[in-house]
Short mmCIF file of C-alpha atoms and ligand atoms in Angstrom, two decimals:
data_model
loop_
_atom_site.label_atom_id
_atom_site.label_comp_id
_atom_site.label_asym_id
_atom_site.label_seq_id
_atom_site.Cartn_x
_atom_site.Cartn_y
_atom_site.Cartn_z
CA MET A 19 3.87 139.54 187.63
CA GLU A 20 4.13 135.56 188.14
CA GLU A 21 1.96 133.90 185.51
CA SER A 22 -0.37 131.49 187.20
CA ILE A 23 -0.66 128.04 185.82
CA VAL A 24 -3.96 126.66 184.60
CA LYS A 25 -3.98 123.15 186.37
CA LYS A 26 -5.71 120.08 184.93
CA ARG A 27 -7.94 118.26 187.29
CA ILE A 28 -7.41 114.65 187.17
CA PHE A 29 -9.39 112.13 188.61
CA VAL A 30 -7.27 108.94 189.68
CA ALA A 31 -9.93 106.23 190.03
CA GLY A 32 -8.51 103.49 192.43
CA HIS A 33 -5.70 105.84 194.09
CA LYS A 34 -5.33 103.46 196.72
CA GLY A 35 -4.47 100.16 194.66
CA MET A 36 -1.19 99.67 193.70
CA VAL A 37 -1.56 101.13 189.84
CA GLY A 38 -3.43 103.99 191.08
CA SER A 39 -1.42 104.88 193.69
CA ALA A 40 1.70 104.72 191.16
CA ILE A 41 0.07 107.08 188.95
CA VAL A 42 -0.44 109.31 191.99
CA ARG A 43 3.41 109.24 192.85
CA GLN A 44 3.91 109.85 189.05
CA LEU A 45 1.76 113.12 188.93
CA LYS A 46 2.06 114.51 192.15
CA ASN A 47 5.08 116.90 191.74
CA ARG A 48 3.60 118.17 188.30
CA ALA A 49 2.82 122.02 188.47
CA ASP A 50 0.30 121.73 185.91
CA VAL A 51 -1.93 119.16 187.60
CA GLU A 52 -4.18 118.63 190.48
CA ILE A 53 -4.90 115.10 191.55
CA VAL A 54 -8.39 114.66 192.52
CA THR A 55 -8.98 111.37 194.47
CA ARG A 56 -11.77 109.65 196.50
CA ASP A 57 -11.74 106.82 198.85
CA ARG A 58 -14.32 103.88 198.87
CA THR A 59 -16.22 105.61 202.04
CA GLU A 60 -16.31 108.85 200.19
CA LEU A 61 -17.48 107.83 196.67
CA ASP A 62 -18.89 104.10 196.45
CA LEU A 63 -17.88 103.33 192.30
CA LEU A 64 -20.40 100.84 192.28
CA ASP A 65 -23.07 103.57 193.09
CA GLN A 66 -23.96 104.91 189.63
CA LYS A 67 -26.05 108.18 191.17
CA ALA A 68 -22.88 109.08 193.54
CA VAL A 69 -20.40 108.58 190.68
CA ASP A 70 -22.90 110.98 188.42
CA THR A 71 -22.90 113.32 191.30
CA PHE A 72 -19.17 112.87 191.73
CA PHE A 73 -18.69 114.14 187.87
CA ALA A 74 -21.29 116.62 187.58
CA ASN A 75 -19.60 118.69 190.89
CA GLU A 76 -15.88 118.34 190.33
CA ASN A 77 -15.22 119.74 186.70
CA ILE A 78 -12.62 116.87 185.99
CA ASP A 79 -10.58 117.27 182.67
CA GLU A 80 -8.78 113.85 182.62
CA VAL A 81 -9.36 110.53 184.30
CA TYR A 82 -7.27 107.69 185.06
CA LEU A 83 -9.61 104.29 185.46
CA ALA A 84 -7.26 102.42 187.81
CA ALA A 85 -10.07 101.44 190.09
CA ALA A 86 -10.59 97.27 190.02
CA LYS A 87 -11.52 94.26 191.66
CA VAL A 88 -8.34 92.36 190.75
CA GLY A 89 -6.81 88.93 192.24
CA GLY A 90 -4.64 85.96 191.19
CA ILE A 91 -5.67 82.75 189.86
CA HIS A 92 -7.45 81.38 192.71
CA ALA A 93 -9.31 84.54 193.67
CA ASN A 94 -10.77 84.44 189.84
CA ASN A 95 -11.56 81.31 190.17
CA THR A 96 -13.59 81.15 193.33
CA TYR A 97 -15.27 84.77 193.25
CA PRO A 98 -16.17 84.90 189.52
CA ALA A 99 -19.27 87.09 190.21
CA GLU A 100 -17.71 89.73 192.35
CA PHE A 101 -14.82 89.60 189.36
CA ILE A 102 -17.46 90.30 186.41
CA TYR A 103 -20.12 92.40 188.26
CA GLN A 104 -17.94 95.02 190.04
CA ASN A 105 -15.47 95.37 187.15
CA LEU A 106 -18.39 96.10 184.54
CA ILE A 107 -20.34 98.38 187.08
CA MET A 108 -17.53 100.70 187.80
CA GLU A 109 -16.59 100.70 184.10
CA CYS A 110 -19.99 101.41 183.12
CA ASN A 111 -20.57 104.34 185.99
CA ILE A 112 -16.96 106.15 185.38
CA ILE A 113 -17.10 106.25 181.46
CA HIS A 114 -20.73 107.02 181.09
CA SER A 115 -20.55 109.92 183.80
CA ALA A 116 -17.43 111.20 182.40
CA HIS A 117 -18.78 111.43 178.97
CA LYS A 118 -21.98 112.86 180.37
CA HIS A 119 -20.42 115.45 181.84
CA ASP A 120 -17.97 116.43 179.36
CA VAL A 121 -14.51 114.72 180.64
CA GLN A 122 -12.57 114.59 176.97
CA HIS A 123 -9.67 112.54 178.07
CA LEU A 124 -9.86 109.08 179.81
CA LEU A 125 -7.25 106.38 180.27
CA PHE A 126 -8.69 102.88 181.16
CA LEU A 127 -6.49 100.26 182.70
CA GLY A 128 -6.90 96.71 181.39
CA SER A 129 -5.21 93.34 181.49
CA SER A 130 -3.42 91.11 179.34
CA CYS A 131 -5.70 88.24 180.33
CA ILE A 132 -8.23 89.83 177.63
CA TYR A 133 -6.52 87.46 175.03
CA PRO A 134 -7.35 84.31 173.78
CA LYS A 135 -5.74 81.48 176.21
CA LEU A 136 -3.51 80.20 173.33
CA ALA A 137 -2.96 83.26 171.56
CA GLU A 138 0.12 83.51 169.14
CA GLN A 139 3.08 84.75 171.34
CA PRO A 140 4.22 87.47 171.86
CA MET A 141 0.14 88.81 171.88
CA SER A 142 -0.31 91.49 169.41
CA GLU A 143 -3.50 93.86 170.32
CA SER A 144 -4.85 92.23 167.14
CA ALA A 145 -5.47 88.99 169.24
CA LEU A 146 -8.41 90.60 170.83
CA LEU A 147 -11.54 88.58 170.34
CA THR A 148 -9.98 85.80 168.09
CA GLY A 149 -10.24 83.18 170.29
CA VAL A 150 -11.46 81.32 173.71
CA LEU A 151 -10.34 83.24 176.83
CA GLU A 152 -8.61 81.19 179.82
CA SER A 153 -11.18 79.52 182.03
CA THR A 154 -9.79 80.54 185.56
CA ASN A 155 -10.22 84.26 184.70
CA GLU A 156 -12.96 84.54 181.94
CA PRO A 157 -15.22 86.71 183.67
CA TYR A 158 -12.76 89.15 184.72
CA ALA A 159 -11.36 89.44 180.98
CA ILE A 160 -15.15 89.99 179.73
CA ALA A 161 -15.16 93.02 182.12
CA LYS A 162 -11.88 94.45 181.04
CA ILE A 163 -12.87 93.65 176.97
CA ALA A 164 -16.07 95.76 178.09
CA GLY A 165 -14.09 98.33 179.10
CA ILE A 166 -12.10 98.62 175.80
CA LYS A 167 -15.65 98.50 173.63
CA LEU A 168 -16.97 100.99 176.33
CA CYS A 169 -14.12 103.73 175.41
CA GLU A 170 -14.40 103.30 171.74
CA SER A 171 -17.90 103.24 171.41
CA TYR A 172 -17.87 107.15 173.30
CA ASN A 173 -15.11 107.71 170.77
CA ARG A 174 -16.87 106.54 167.71
CA GLN A 175 -20.24 108.12 168.76
CA TYR A 176 -19.26 111.00 170.62
CA GLY A 177 -15.84 112.10 169.55
CA ARG A 178 -14.19 111.11 172.52
CA ASP A 179 -10.46 110.54 173.41
CA TYR A 180 -10.96 107.33 175.34
CA ARG A 181 -7.90 105.31 175.48
CA SER A 182 -7.05 101.87 176.91
CA VAL A 183 -3.67 100.39 178.12
CA MET A 184 -3.38 96.46 178.60
CA PRO A 185 -0.48 95.66 181.17
CA THR A 186 1.10 92.39 181.35
CA ASN A 187 1.58 90.72 185.12
CA LEU A 188 2.66 94.00 187.39
CA TYR A 189 4.12 94.00 190.78
CA GLY A 190 5.36 96.48 193.26
CA GLU A 191 4.37 98.51 196.32
CA ASN A 192 0.60 98.28 197.53
CA ASP A 193 0.00 95.19 195.89
CA ASN A 194 -2.09 92.97 197.64
CA PHE A 195 0.13 90.16 199.51
CA HIS A 196 -2.85 87.68 200.91
CA PRO A 197 -1.47 84.19 200.86
CA GLU A 198 -4.26 82.75 198.57
CA ASN A 199 -5.88 85.88 196.65
CA SER A 200 -3.00 87.42 195.43
CA HIS A 201 -0.87 87.20 191.93
CA VAL A 202 2.23 84.76 192.08
CA ILE A 203 4.54 87.56 192.94
CA PRO A 204 3.44 89.06 196.05
CA ALA A 205 2.19 85.43 197.28
CA LEU A 206 5.73 83.98 196.88
CA MET A 207 7.61 87.20 198.44
CA ARG A 208 5.26 86.56 201.52
CA ARG A 209 5.87 82.88 201.39
CA PHE A 210 9.76 83.09 200.90
CA HIS A 211 9.95 85.12 203.79
CA GLU A 212 7.87 83.48 206.21
CA ALA A 213 9.90 80.57 205.25
CA LYS A 214 12.75 82.18 205.98
CA GLU A 215 11.67 83.63 209.34
CA ALA A 216 10.72 80.18 210.57
CA GLY A 217 13.77 78.64 209.00
CA ASP A 218 11.58 76.12 206.93
CA ALA A 219 13.53 73.72 204.54
CA GLU A 220 11.05 74.11 201.70
CA VAL A 221 8.73 76.21 199.99
CA VAL A 222 5.66 75.37 197.90
CA VAL A 223 4.88 77.17 194.48
CA TRP A 224 1.71 76.34 192.87
CA GLY A 225 1.32 74.56 189.55
CA THR A 226 4.21 73.11 187.70
CA GLY A 227 6.79 76.00 187.43
CA THR A 228 6.64 75.63 183.60
CA PRO A 229 4.20 78.73 182.84
CA MET A 230 6.09 81.40 181.23
CA ARG A 231 5.16 85.09 182.27
CA GLU A 232 6.09 88.51 181.74
CA PHE A 233 6.54 90.70 184.71
CA LEU A 234 6.46 94.71 184.72
CA TYR A 235 7.15 96.78 188.00
CA VAL A 236 4.52 99.09 188.81
CA ASP A 237 6.15 102.37 188.40
CA ASP A 238 6.92 101.14 184.74
CA MET A 239 3.38 100.90 184.41
CA ALA A 240 2.16 104.08 185.61
CA ALA A 241 5.12 106.13 183.56
CA ALA A 242 3.60 104.24 180.34
CA SER A 243 0.30 105.05 181.46
CA VAL A 244 1.08 108.83 181.47
CA HIS A 245 2.78 108.67 178.52
CA VAL A 246 -0.22 107.23 176.35
CA MET A 247 -2.30 109.35 178.05
CA GLU A 248 -0.24 112.46 176.81
CA LEU A 249 0.37 111.72 173.30
CA ASP A 250 -1.02 113.96 170.97
CA SER A 251 -4.12 112.68 169.31
CA GLU A 252 -3.06 112.55 165.93
CA THR A 253 0.07 110.44 167.40
CA TYR A 254 -2.43 107.92 169.12
CA GLN A 255 -4.82 107.51 166.35
CA ALA A 256 -2.25 107.31 163.42
CA ASN A 257 -1.02 104.10 165.74
CA THR A 258 -4.23 102.73 166.61
CA GLN A 259 -7.59 101.91 164.85
CA PRO A 260 -11.03 103.18 165.89
CA MET A 261 -11.98 99.43 166.75
CA LEU A 262 -8.19 98.22 167.99
CA SER A 263 -7.52 101.06 169.87
CA HIS A 264 -6.11 99.49 173.18
CA ILE A 265 -1.89 99.48 173.61
CA ASN A 266 -0.06 96.52 175.19
CA VAL A 267 2.31 97.57 178.06
CA GLY A 268 5.08 95.28 179.25
CA THR A 269 8.50 94.50 178.94
CA GLY A 270 8.52 92.05 175.83
CA VAL A 271 10.80 89.58 178.02
CA ASP A 272 9.05 86.70 179.94
CA CYS A 273 10.68 83.89 182.14
CA THR A 274 9.19 80.68 183.78
CA ILE A 275 7.49 80.69 187.09
CA ARG A 276 10.48 78.52 188.15
CA GLU A 277 12.82 80.97 187.15
CA MET A 278 10.75 83.80 188.82
CA ALA A 279 11.02 81.84 191.76
CA GLU A 280 14.51 81.28 192.17
CA THR A 281 14.82 85.07 191.66
CA MET A 282 12.66 85.86 194.36
CA ALA A 283 14.43 82.97 196.57
CA LYS A 284 17.78 84.97 196.31
CA VAL A 285 16.09 88.41 196.77
CA VAL A 286 14.63 87.42 200.07
CA GLY A 287 17.40 85.33 200.99
CA PHE A 288 15.76 81.87 201.42
CA GLU A 289 17.98 78.94 201.05
CA GLY A 290 16.13 76.01 201.37
CA GLU A 291 14.16 73.96 198.74
CA VAL A 292 11.64 74.83 196.18
CA VAL A 293 9.19 72.47 195.39
CA PHE A 294 6.30 72.51 192.96
CA ASP A 295 2.44 71.33 193.66
CA SER A 296 1.18 70.30 190.36
CA THR A 297 -2.49 69.83 191.80
CA LYS A 298 -2.81 73.59 191.46
CA PRO A 299 -3.84 74.96 188.13
CA ASP A 300 -0.91 76.49 185.80
CA GLY A 301 -3.42 78.79 184.18
CA THR A 302 -2.48 79.78 180.68
CA PRO A 303 0.63 78.24 179.69
CA ARG A 304 2.66 81.65 178.28
CA LYS A 305 1.45 85.13 178.45
CA LEU A 306 4.08 87.57 176.37
CA MET A 307 3.26 90.67 174.96
CA ASP A 308 3.93 92.49 171.97
CA VAL A 309 4.79 95.68 172.87
CA SER A 310 5.90 97.06 169.40
CA ARG A 311 3.03 99.23 169.20
CA LEU A 312 4.02 100.89 172.59
CA SER A 313 7.79 101.16 171.35
CA ASP A 314 6.64 102.91 168.03
CA LEU A 315 5.10 105.56 170.36
CA GLY A 316 8.38 105.92 172.16
CA TRP A 317 8.05 104.16 175.17
CA ARG A 318 10.30 101.40 177.02
CA TYR A 319 10.21 99.62 180.38
CA GLN A 320 13.13 100.61 182.71
CA VAL A 321 13.17 98.04 185.69
CA ASP A 322 14.23 94.64 185.41
CA LEU A 323 12.80 91.82 187.05
CA GLU A 324 15.33 91.34 189.99
CA VAL A 325 15.92 95.10 190.55
CA GLY A 326 12.06 95.64 190.48
CA LEU A 327 11.35 92.72 193.28
CA ARG A 328 14.22 94.18 195.44
CA LYS A 329 12.62 97.47 195.19
CA THR A 330 9.51 95.63 196.30
CA TYR A 331 11.11 93.40 199.29
CA GLN A 332 12.21 96.70 200.65
CA TRP A 333 8.48 97.93 200.69
CA PHE A 334 7.41 94.87 201.97
CA LEU A 335 9.62 94.59 204.56
CA ALA A 336 8.98 98.67 205.98
CA ASN A 337 4.70 98.00 205.48
CA GLN A 338 4.36 94.46 206.43
CA ASP A 339 2.44 94.99 209.53
CA ASN A 340 -0.32 97.11 207.60
CA PHE A 341 -1.26 94.37 204.85
CA ARG A 342 -4.78 94.25 203.83
CA LYS A 343 -6.05 90.88 204.01
P1 LIG B 416 -2.24 84.62 185.97
O1 LIG B 416 -0.89 85.17 185.16
O2 LIG B 416 -3.42 85.12 185.70
O3 LIG B 416 -2.18 82.82 185.85
O4 LIG B 416 -1.79 85.01 187.26
P2 LIG B 416 -1.18 84.76 188.99
O5 LIG B 416 -0.23 85.67 189.31
O6 LIG B 416 -2.28 84.15 189.76
O7 LIG B 416 -0.37 83.22 188.37
C1 LIG B 416 0.73 83.23 187.74
C2 LIG B 416 1.44 81.75 187.55
O8 LIG B 416 1.95 81.57 189.04
C3 LIG B 416 0.49 80.44 187.52
O9 LIG B 416 0.83 79.35 186.69
C4 LIG B 416 0.42 79.98 188.65
O10 LIG B 416 -0.07 78.88 188.95
C5 LIG B 416 1.86 80.49 189.31
N1 LIG B 416 1.98 80.15 190.91
C6 LIG B 416 2.72 79.58 191.48
N2 LIG B 416 2.55 79.93 192.68
C7 LIG B 416 1.58 80.76 193.22
C8 LIG B 416 0.55 81.30 194.43
O11 LIG B 416 1.69 81.33 195.41
N3 LIG B 416 -0.22 82.33 193.74
C9 LIG B 416 -0.33 82.84 192.77
N4 LIG B 416 -1.50 83.12 192.36
N5 LIG B 416 0.15 81.59 191.58
C10 LIG B 416 0.71 80.89 191.75
#
């Protein structure tokens, strides 16, 4: 007789977003997993009662909390109220109701912008709450710090096993390619592509080109998320502390915005000039993760920047008619 596998019911919150969809791709062929998703017409994550009813009815075993209001430097600067309010409410609703309905395992996805603007580089997990944040995305960062502290508080008080991962700047399929509100990689991919199509002589890149950023391809992020979620409790606890429980996810390698823009021009095939508009903000001067904690836990990235940009550009070309505005 065939043995029937008991499947874990895993709720991926934010499954239509860039990271959530990559986590679904990562888990969907697993025989021991049943993925549960709800789009925003079915479940409004800002609605506390609806989220609570969902957890009461669905018998969830694990949650990947990848739902978030996200955007680049301009969007964060322009809509700070939406960024702090929506992120705080979604985290509170999901984490509290998960606990209330006895979900023991949850992974919260944060961001490297939780670290102080002038944190020592590379930034280790212990840099959290040691200095002033970058002002352009402080409200978003405060919400993400609150998410880590929610997880730690339910762990300390109720013995939950809620973990957090802090990715560096991510890119890949299902990113937001909005010209102003997106992050630098999708913004430049679109701008270079449209300039190539139009035969333009130059493309404008914001800021001075000197800030340094570390970029991680989203399938690597999804793989790291599953890796961290599935570490046994003893290993996870041995490598973290109760009040310093988050884990950085990145490549440990960075480059200047200018270098990234040059790689982008090559990938897209734009042969004109790249010019910098220094009236636009640079944001934080450097953002490089110390990934030694994750590396000690047995994970390393696979996809280099140029390879990741090529994969993303293929996806862009195939899907450009459907972009969310
Ligand atoms: P950040 O890491 O939070 O600052 O996120 P962003 O991806 O928005 O910006 C990264 C860097 O790229 C900043 O120094 C921006 O000034 C620079 N940058 C250059 N061109 C663009 C662009 O078209 N859009 C965005 N979002 N950033 C750009």
